[in-house]
Short mmCIF file of C-alpha atoms and ligand atoms in Angstrom, two decimals:
data_model
loop_
_atom_site.label_atom_id
_atom_site.label_comp_id
_atom_site.label_asym_id
_atom_site.label_seq_id
_atom_site.Cartn_x
_atom_site.Cartn_y
_atom_site.Cartn_z
CA MET H 12 3.92 90.79 75.53
CA GLN H 13 6.54 88.30 76.71
CA ALA H 14 7.67 86.03 73.88
CA SER H 15 7.37 82.32 74.68
CA PRO H 16 10.61 80.30 74.66
CA GLU H 17 9.38 78.60 71.49
CA LEU H 18 9.01 81.97 69.77
CA SER H 19 12.26 83.37 71.03
CA ARG H 20 14.17 80.45 69.56
CA ALA H 21 12.08 80.12 66.39
CA GLY H 22 13.95 80.31 63.10
CA ALA H 23 10.90 80.97 60.97
CA ILE H 24 7.33 81.66 62.00
CA LEU H 25 4.23 80.74 60.03
CA ARG H 26 1.13 82.62 61.17
CA ILE H 27 -2.21 81.16 60.15
CA ASP H 28 -5.15 83.52 60.55
CA LEU H 29 -8.21 81.40 61.38
CA ASP H 30 -10.45 84.49 61.38
CA ALA H 31 -9.46 85.23 57.78
CA LEU H 32 -10.06 81.57 56.90
CA CYS H 33 -13.57 81.65 58.36
CA ALA H 34 -14.27 85.04 56.76
CA ASN H 35 -13.30 83.54 53.40
CA TRP H 36 -15.70 80.62 53.92
CA GLN H 37 -18.48 83.05 54.84
CA ASP H 38 -17.65 85.25 51.84
CA LEU H 39 -17.97 82.27 49.50
CA ARG H 40 -21.18 81.09 51.13
CA ALA H 41 -22.66 84.58 50.73
CA ARG H 42 -22.18 84.25 46.96
CA LEU H 43 -24.59 81.27 46.89
CA ALA H 44 -28.35 81.18 46.73
CA PRO H 45 -30.00 80.43 50.09
CA GLY H 46 -30.15 76.66 50.51
CA THR H 47 -27.03 75.97 48.45
CA ARG H 48 -24.49 74.43 50.77
CA CYS H 49 -20.88 75.52 51.01
CA ALA H 50 -18.55 72.63 51.81
CA ALA H 51 -14.82 72.95 52.52
CA VAL H 52 -11.98 70.91 51.03
CA LEU H 53 -9.38 69.93 53.64
CA LYS H 54 -7.29 67.44 51.68
CA ALA H 55 -3.49 67.44 52.12
CA ASP H 56 -3.85 68.55 55.75
CA ALA H 57 -6.01 71.53 54.76
CA TYR H 58 -3.65 72.56 51.96
CA GLY H 59 -0.73 72.39 54.35
CA LEU H 60 -2.27 74.69 56.97
CA GLY H 61 -3.29 72.03 59.50
CA ALA H 62 -6.65 70.21 59.35
CA HIS H 63 -6.63 69.93 63.16
CA ARG H 64 -7.18 73.70 63.44
CA VAL H 65 -8.84 74.46 60.11
CA GLY H 66 -11.55 71.79 60.51
CA PRO H 67 -12.84 72.84 63.95
CA ALA H 68 -12.62 76.56 63.02
CA LEU H 69 -14.76 76.05 59.91
CA TYR H 70 -17.19 73.85 61.80
CA GLU H 71 -17.64 76.62 64.33
CA ALA H 72 -18.20 79.06 61.47
CA GLY H 73 -21.09 76.88 60.30
CA CYS H 74 -19.53 74.50 57.78
CA ARG H 75 -20.98 70.96 57.92
CA HIS H 76 -19.59 69.32 54.76
CA PHE H 77 -15.89 68.47 54.50
CA PHE H 78 -13.93 66.83 51.69
CA VAL H 79 -10.58 65.04 51.98
CA ALA H 80 -8.71 62.95 49.41
CA HIS H 81 -7.52 59.86 51.31
CA THR H 82 -9.38 57.59 53.72
CA ALA H 83 -6.64 58.16 56.31
CA GLU H 84 -7.24 61.91 56.09
CA GLY H 85 -10.93 61.26 56.68
CA ILE H 86 -10.23 59.11 59.74
CA THR H 87 -8.05 61.85 61.23
CA LEU H 88 -10.59 64.57 60.49
CA ARG H 89 -13.41 62.46 61.93
CA SER H 90 -11.69 62.51 65.31
CA LEU H 91 -11.56 66.32 65.19
CA LEU H 92 -15.15 67.11 64.24
CA PRO H 93 -18.54 66.55 65.83
CA ASP H 94 -20.81 63.83 64.43
CA ALA H 95 -22.93 66.39 62.61
CA ALA H 96 -20.04 67.01 60.21
CA ARG H 97 -20.24 65.02 57.01
CA ILE H 98 -16.86 63.91 55.73
CA TYR H 99 -16.53 62.87 52.10
CA VAL H 100 -13.48 60.99 50.79
CA LEU H 101 -12.74 62.01 47.21
CA HIS H 102 -10.68 58.95 46.29
CA GLY H 103 -13.32 56.53 47.52
CA PRO H 104 -12.47 53.20 49.14
CA VAL H 105 -9.37 51.25 48.22
CA PRO H 106 -10.89 47.85 47.29
CA GLY H 107 -11.41 45.84 50.46
CA SER H 108 -11.36 48.87 52.78
CA GLU H 109 -15.06 49.71 52.52
CA THR H 110 -15.76 48.84 56.16
CA ASP H 111 -13.38 51.63 57.29
CA PHE H 112 -15.94 54.08 55.95
CA LEU H 113 -18.66 52.71 58.20
CA ALA H 114 -16.37 52.42 61.21
CA HIS H 115 -15.34 56.07 60.92
CA HIS H 116 -18.59 57.48 59.64
CA LEU H 117 -17.10 58.60 56.31
CA ILE H 118 -18.94 59.01 53.02
CA PRO H 119 -17.16 57.69 49.92
CA VAL H 120 -17.08 59.39 46.58
CA LEU H 121 -17.47 56.46 44.17
CA ASN H 122 -15.46 57.01 41.01
CA SER H 123 -15.51 53.72 39.10
CA PRO H 124 -17.82 50.75 38.44
CA ARG H 125 -15.52 48.71 40.69
CA GLN H 126 -15.94 51.14 43.60
CA ILE H 127 -19.72 51.12 43.11
CA GLU H 128 -19.78 47.32 43.19
CA GLY H 129 -17.66 47.25 46.34
CA TRP H 130 -20.04 49.63 48.09
CA GLN H 131 -23.09 47.68 46.93
CA THR H 132 -21.56 44.44 48.16
CA LEU H 133 -21.03 45.94 51.59
CA ALA H 134 -24.61 47.25 51.62
CA ARG H 135 -25.90 43.77 50.77
CA HIS H 136 -23.85 42.13 53.52
CA ARG H 137 -25.07 44.64 56.03
CA GLY H 138 -28.66 44.57 54.82
CA GLN H 139 -28.57 48.36 54.76
CA THR H 140 -28.74 51.19 52.28
CA LEU H 141 -25.46 53.09 52.40
CA PRO H 142 -24.92 56.73 51.43
CA ALA H 143 -22.37 57.73 48.79
CA VAL H 144 -21.52 60.45 46.30
CA LEU H 145 -21.17 59.51 42.65
CA GLN H 146 -18.49 61.20 40.60
CA VAL H 147 -18.86 61.49 36.84
CA ASP H 148 -16.11 62.68 34.53
CA THR H 149 -17.09 65.63 32.36
CA GLY H 150 -13.76 66.61 30.83
CA MET H 151 -10.69 65.73 32.87
CA ALA H 152 -10.29 61.97 32.35
CA ARG H 153 -8.97 61.81 35.88
CA MET H 154 -11.62 60.51 38.26
CA GLY H 155 -15.26 59.56 37.96
CA LEU H 156 -17.38 57.49 35.65
CA ALA H 157 -16.70 58.01 31.97
CA PRO H 158 -19.80 58.73 29.87
CA ALA H 159 -19.61 55.16 28.53
CA ASP H 160 -19.57 53.72 32.09
CA LEU H 161 -22.60 55.80 32.90
CA ALA H 162 -24.46 54.60 29.81
CA ALA H 163 -23.51 50.99 30.54
CA LEU H 164 -25.16 51.15 33.95
CA PRO H 165 -28.75 51.90 33.02
CA GLU H 166 -30.07 50.99 36.43
CA LEU H 167 -27.60 53.28 38.16
CA ALA H 168 -30.13 55.74 39.49
CA ARG H 169 -31.79 52.90 41.36
CA CYS H 170 -28.47 51.28 42.29
CA PRO H 171 -29.76 48.89 44.94
CA GLY H 172 -28.13 49.40 48.30
CA ILE H 173 -26.83 52.91 47.57
CA GLU H 174 -28.40 56.21 48.52
CA TRP H 175 -26.88 58.87 46.27
CA LEU H 176 -26.40 62.02 48.31
CA PHE H 177 -24.90 63.98 45.40
CA VAL H 178 -23.69 63.51 41.89
CA MET H 179 -20.43 65.40 41.48
CA SER H 180 -17.89 66.32 38.84
CA HIS H 181 -14.85 68.58 38.71
CA LEU H 182 -13.98 71.52 36.45
CA ALA H 183 -10.69 71.56 34.57
CA VAL H 184 -10.30 75.27 33.69
CA ALA H 185 -12.61 77.08 36.11
CA GLU H 186 -10.04 79.79 36.92
CA ASP H 187 -10.43 81.07 33.34
CA PRO H 188 -14.08 82.13 32.91
CA ALA H 189 -13.60 82.72 29.17
CA HIS H 190 -12.55 79.14 28.47
CA PRO H 191 -15.14 77.18 26.44
CA ALA H 192 -14.48 73.99 28.45
CA ASN H 193 -16.51 75.42 31.34
CA ALA H 194 -19.78 75.54 29.41
CA GLU H 195 -19.05 72.14 27.84
CA GLN H 196 -18.47 70.53 31.21
CA LEU H 197 -21.60 72.20 32.61
CA GLU H 198 -23.65 70.78 29.75
CA ARG H 199 -22.26 67.26 30.24
CA PHE H 200 -22.81 67.50 33.98
CA ARG H 201 -26.46 68.53 33.55
CA HIS H 202 -26.93 65.63 31.17
CA ALA H 203 -25.48 63.14 33.67
CA LEU H 204 -27.40 64.62 36.58
CA ALA H 205 -30.68 64.30 34.68
CA ARG H 206 -30.33 60.51 35.03
CA PHE H 207 -30.67 60.84 38.80
CA PRO H 208 -34.02 62.44 39.48
CA GLY H 209 -34.17 64.10 42.87
CA VAL H 210 -30.40 63.87 43.47
CA GLU H 211 -28.50 67.12 43.91
CA GLY H 212 -25.41 68.16 41.98
CA CYS H 213 -22.02 69.31 43.24
CA LEU H 214 -19.66 70.75 40.61
CA ALA H 215 -17.87 73.95 41.59
CA ASN H 216 -14.47 74.23 43.24
CA SER H 217 -13.33 77.69 44.44
CA SER H 218 -13.01 79.11 40.93
CA GLY H 219 -16.22 77.43 39.80
CA ILE H 220 -18.17 79.47 42.36
CA PHE H 221 -17.12 82.60 40.47
CA LEU H 222 -18.46 81.23 37.17
CA GLY H 223 -21.95 82.10 38.38
CA ALA H 224 -25.09 80.53 39.81
CA ASP H 225 -25.46 78.01 36.95
CA TYR H 226 -22.42 76.22 38.35
CA HIS H 227 -23.54 76.08 41.99
CA PHE H 228 -26.18 73.29 42.08
CA GLY H 229 -26.87 71.93 45.60
CA MET H 230 -23.39 72.26 47.05
CA VAL H 231 -20.03 73.81 46.16
CA ARG H 232 -16.58 72.52 47.19
CA PRO H 233 -14.04 75.32 47.64
CA GLY H 234 -10.53 74.62 48.83
CA ALA H 235 -7.88 77.09 47.68
CA ALA H 236 -9.96 80.27 48.07
CA LEU H 237 -10.57 79.44 51.74
CA TYR H 238 -6.82 79.59 52.24
CA GLY H 239 -6.45 82.91 50.41
CA VAL H 240 -5.52 81.78 46.89
CA ALA H 241 -6.98 83.97 44.13
CA PRO H 242 -9.88 82.16 42.46
CA GLN H 243 -9.67 83.93 39.11
CA VAL H 244 -6.54 84.46 37.05
CA GLY H 245 -5.83 88.11 36.26
CA GLN H 246 -8.61 89.43 38.53
CA PRO H 247 -8.23 91.19 41.88
CA ASN H 248 -8.27 88.64 44.68
CA PRO H 249 -11.43 89.00 46.80
CA MET H 250 -10.17 86.54 49.43
CA ARG H 251 -8.37 87.53 52.62
CA PRO H 252 -4.77 86.34 53.00
CA VAL H 253 -4.57 83.55 55.57
CA ILE H 254 -0.84 83.01 56.01
CA GLN H 255 2.11 85.16 56.96
CA LEU H 256 5.62 83.80 56.98
CA CYS H 257 8.73 85.44 58.36
CA SER H 258 12.25 84.17 58.85
CA ARG H 259 15.10 85.12 61.12
CA ILE H 260 18.39 86.62 59.97
CA ILE H 261 21.16 84.38 61.26
CA GLN H 262 24.07 86.24 59.73
CA LEU H 263 24.83 89.56 58.05
CA ARG H 264 27.98 90.11 56.06
CA ASP H 265 29.52 92.74 53.81
CA ILE H 266 31.13 91.47 50.65
CA ALA H 267 33.29 93.10 48.01
CA ALA H 268 32.23 93.47 44.38
CA GLY H 269 33.08 90.25 42.57
CA THR H 270 32.27 87.97 45.53
CA PRO H 271 30.15 84.93 44.57
CA VAL H 272 27.25 83.81 46.77
CA GLY H 273 25.87 80.33 47.41
CA TYR H 274 26.01 76.90 45.80
CA GLY H 275 27.30 76.91 42.27
CA GLN H 276 28.40 80.52 42.78
CA SER H 277 25.42 81.38 40.60
CA TRP H 278 25.24 85.01 41.78
CA CYS H 279 28.13 87.41 42.02
CA ALA H 280 28.07 90.84 43.66
CA GLN H 281 28.30 93.65 41.10
CA ARG H 282 28.97 96.23 43.83
CA PRO H 283 30.03 96.14 47.45
CA SER H 284 27.04 94.35 48.97
CA ARG H 285 25.43 93.37 52.23
CA ILE H 286 24.07 89.84 52.39
CA ALA H 287 21.60 88.55 54.98
CA THR H 288 21.31 84.80 55.48
CA ILE H 289 17.86 83.72 56.67
CA THR H 290 16.59 80.42 58.07
CA VAL H 291 14.35 79.09 55.31
CA GLY H 292 15.38 76.68 52.59
CA TYR H 293 14.00 74.12 50.22
CA ALA H 294 13.58 71.66 53.09
CA ASP H 295 10.93 74.09 54.31
CA GLY H 296 9.13 74.04 51.00
CA TYR H 297 10.73 77.25 49.72
CA LEU H 298 10.92 76.17 46.10
CA ARG H 299 14.38 75.92 44.53
CA SER H 300 13.08 77.67 41.43
CA LEU H 301 13.02 80.87 43.53
CA GLY H 302 16.82 80.99 43.67
CA ASN H 303 17.97 84.29 42.08
CA ARG H 304 14.27 85.06 41.43
CA GLY H 305 12.27 85.31 44.63
CA GLN H 306 12.09 88.26 46.97
CA VAL H 307 11.45 88.88 50.63
CA TYR H 308 10.36 92.06 52.41
CA TYR H 309 11.56 94.29 55.15
CA GLY H 310 8.49 96.38 55.88
CA SER H 311 7.35 97.49 52.44
CA GLN H 312 10.83 97.21 50.92
CA ALA H 313 11.38 94.28 48.54
CA LEU H 314 14.78 92.57 48.78
CA PRO H 315 15.97 90.01 46.23
CA VAL H 316 16.93 86.42 46.93
CA VAL H 317 20.45 86.05 45.52
CA GLY H 318 22.15 82.75 44.81
CA LYS H 319 20.58 79.33 44.95
CA VAL H 320 18.16 78.16 47.61
CA SER H 321 20.00 75.94 50.11
CA MET H 322 18.32 73.23 52.17
CA ASP H 323 18.09 75.41 55.29
CA THR H 324 18.94 78.94 54.20
CA LEU H 325 18.39 81.74 51.73
CA THR H 326 20.77 84.59 50.97
CA ILE H 327 19.23 88.03 50.54
CA ASP H 328 20.77 91.17 49.06
CA VAL H 329 19.96 93.86 51.64
CA THR H 330 22.39 96.48 50.27
CA ASP H 331 19.58 98.90 49.42
CA LEU H 332 18.51 99.30 53.05
CA PRO H 333 20.19 102.11 55.00
CA PRO H 334 23.25 100.74 56.84
CA ASP H 335 22.53 99.45 60.35
CA THR H 336 18.83 98.91 59.57
CA LEU H 337 19.06 95.18 60.18
CA GLN H 338 20.46 93.18 63.06
CA GLU H 339 21.14 89.50 63.33
CA GLY H 340 18.10 87.87 64.95
CA GLU H 341 15.62 90.16 63.21
CA PHE H 342 12.95 88.87 60.84
CA LEU H 343 12.40 89.33 57.13
CA ASP H 344 8.97 88.59 55.62
CA LEU H 345 8.40 85.95 52.96
CA ALA H 346 4.60 85.96 52.84
CA CYS H 347 3.17 89.29 53.95
CA PRO H 348 0.66 91.93 52.88
CA TRP H 349 3.04 93.01 50.10
CA GLN H 350 3.50 89.55 48.73
CA GLY H 351 0.84 86.85 49.00
CA VAL H 352 0.99 83.19 48.04
CA ASP H 353 -0.03 83.92 44.45
CA ALA H 354 2.83 86.41 44.00
CA ILE H 355 5.32 83.89 45.39
CA ALA H 356 3.87 81.25 43.07
CA ASP H 357 4.26 83.56 40.05
CA GLN H 358 7.93 84.10 40.87
CA ALA H 359 8.42 80.35 41.25
CA GLY H 360 6.57 79.49 38.05
CA THR H 361 3.86 77.56 39.89
CA ILE H 362 0.45 78.06 41.51
CA GLY H 363 -0.54 79.19 45.00
CA TYR H 364 -1.76 75.64 45.75
CA GLU H 365 1.78 74.29 45.47
CA VAL H 366 3.24 77.09 47.60
CA LEU H 367 0.74 76.29 50.38
CA THR H 368 0.99 72.51 50.26
CA SER H 369 4.81 72.77 50.28
CA LEU H 370 4.92 74.78 53.53
CA GLY H 371 7.38 73.00 55.76
CA ARG H 372 6.99 71.09 59.00
CA ARG H 373 9.86 73.01 60.58
CA TYR H 374 8.12 76.35 60.85
CA THR H 375 6.93 77.44 64.26
CA ARG H 376 3.22 77.68 63.60
CA ILE H 377 1.01 80.22 65.30
CA TYR H 378 -2.74 80.08 64.81
CA THR H 379 -4.43 83.41 65.42
CA ARG H 380 -8.07 83.67 66.35
CA SER H 381 -9.80 86.67 67.79
CA THR H 382 -11.52 85.73 70.99
CA ALA H 383 -13.55 88.95 71.15
CA PRO H 384 -17.26 88.18 70.73
CA ALA H 385 -18.85 89.68 67.63
CA THR H 386 -20.67 92.89 68.46
CA ALA H 387 -23.55 94.39 66.55
CA GLY H 388 -22.53 97.09 64.13
CA THR H 389 -18.94 95.88 63.71
C1 PLP Y 402 -9.09 69.84 45.29
C2 PLP Y 402 -10.48 69.67 44.84
C3 PLP Y 402 -11.44 70.67 45.08
C4 PLP Y 402 -11.08 72.02 45.63
O1 PLP Y 402 -10.53 72.78 44.58
P1 PLP Y 402 -10.01 74.27 44.79
O2 PLP Y 402 -9.60 74.66 43.42
O3 PLP Y 402 -8.88 74.19 45.73
O4 PLP Y 402 -11.15 75.06 45.30
C5 PLP Y 402 -12.75 70.40 44.74
N1 PLP Y 402 -13.09 69.22 44.17
C6 PLP Y 402 -12.20 68.25 43.91
C7 PLP Y 402 -12.64 67.00 43.26
C8 PLP Y 402 -10.86 68.45 44.20
O5 PLP Y 402 -9.97 67.50 43.92
#
């Protein structure tokens, strides 16, 4: 296959596997009882992977419920999806911006008494009942009505002007099934939901799905697991990896023992060494904490990042490869079958979510999608 000019000049290539993404959504949906809906969370540009491709791919796979954080994200996503897609905005309306939701056919998550009032006011002016999702806080003190707010609004279930589509809440420690906060939050959520007869619940994020059917209610809201992040700490990851990242070698050099490498001269060769400089740096979201800690791969061979992470480059100790294995212009792998986003996150002292949402704008992005029709028996 002839490489396109864009690929032949690319410094680093990020491959995003839309088939794996859709397979992950289908895998999660298959864990739910029939009738329980599986939404998809596409905030932060689909966790950095590109809502413009992720949204339509998931819609085609059957997803009809999409969550974003900001109104602007919702407006962008609206233009990418058919009308049948429901788009929920987790942050709700900024006061005064309620009409944007109608104009762009977005559904607000209402988190505070003030947001509820704003939505009711709009409904009154329009002489219409308007749909919304109510968020209640069950143990994060981050977003949603506090228990006291809920108690202070006794008429909430009949909130004139609002049609509650769901009551939702969010789990704080779902990735750790043994943590007692899960059962506590579930109990508080059931209690809140009981005030809204006939309204469905929506509690589980990716990890929450794996806490079992009690946590599923009418709809679940996975994000990270769709993009390949492991939903449970310390357990094998059932999700398919979605990204691969490789970066070009721009220079190879042999250095004598005692030669320092990189800013601050923080690494010094202990033996005669071969150093490869590759075209990824912290400006690309390769976290600085990976300096002298991260690793990249050549095939199945791990190679350590030595020295600090520069803005545009990394220096790799490739001494352990047989001489003449590498050439300038070749690629080394940063995210690959040997090292997924969770492994990179571990090395960096963070979580897979941050690795994904940090992925840089400078990568040449390739979206892969099999065009072969599904055949029976495969
Ligand atoms: C981000 C987010 C999700 C998705 O969480 P994951 O852990 O990525 O599955 C679900 N609900 C809310 C409220 C969120 O903010």
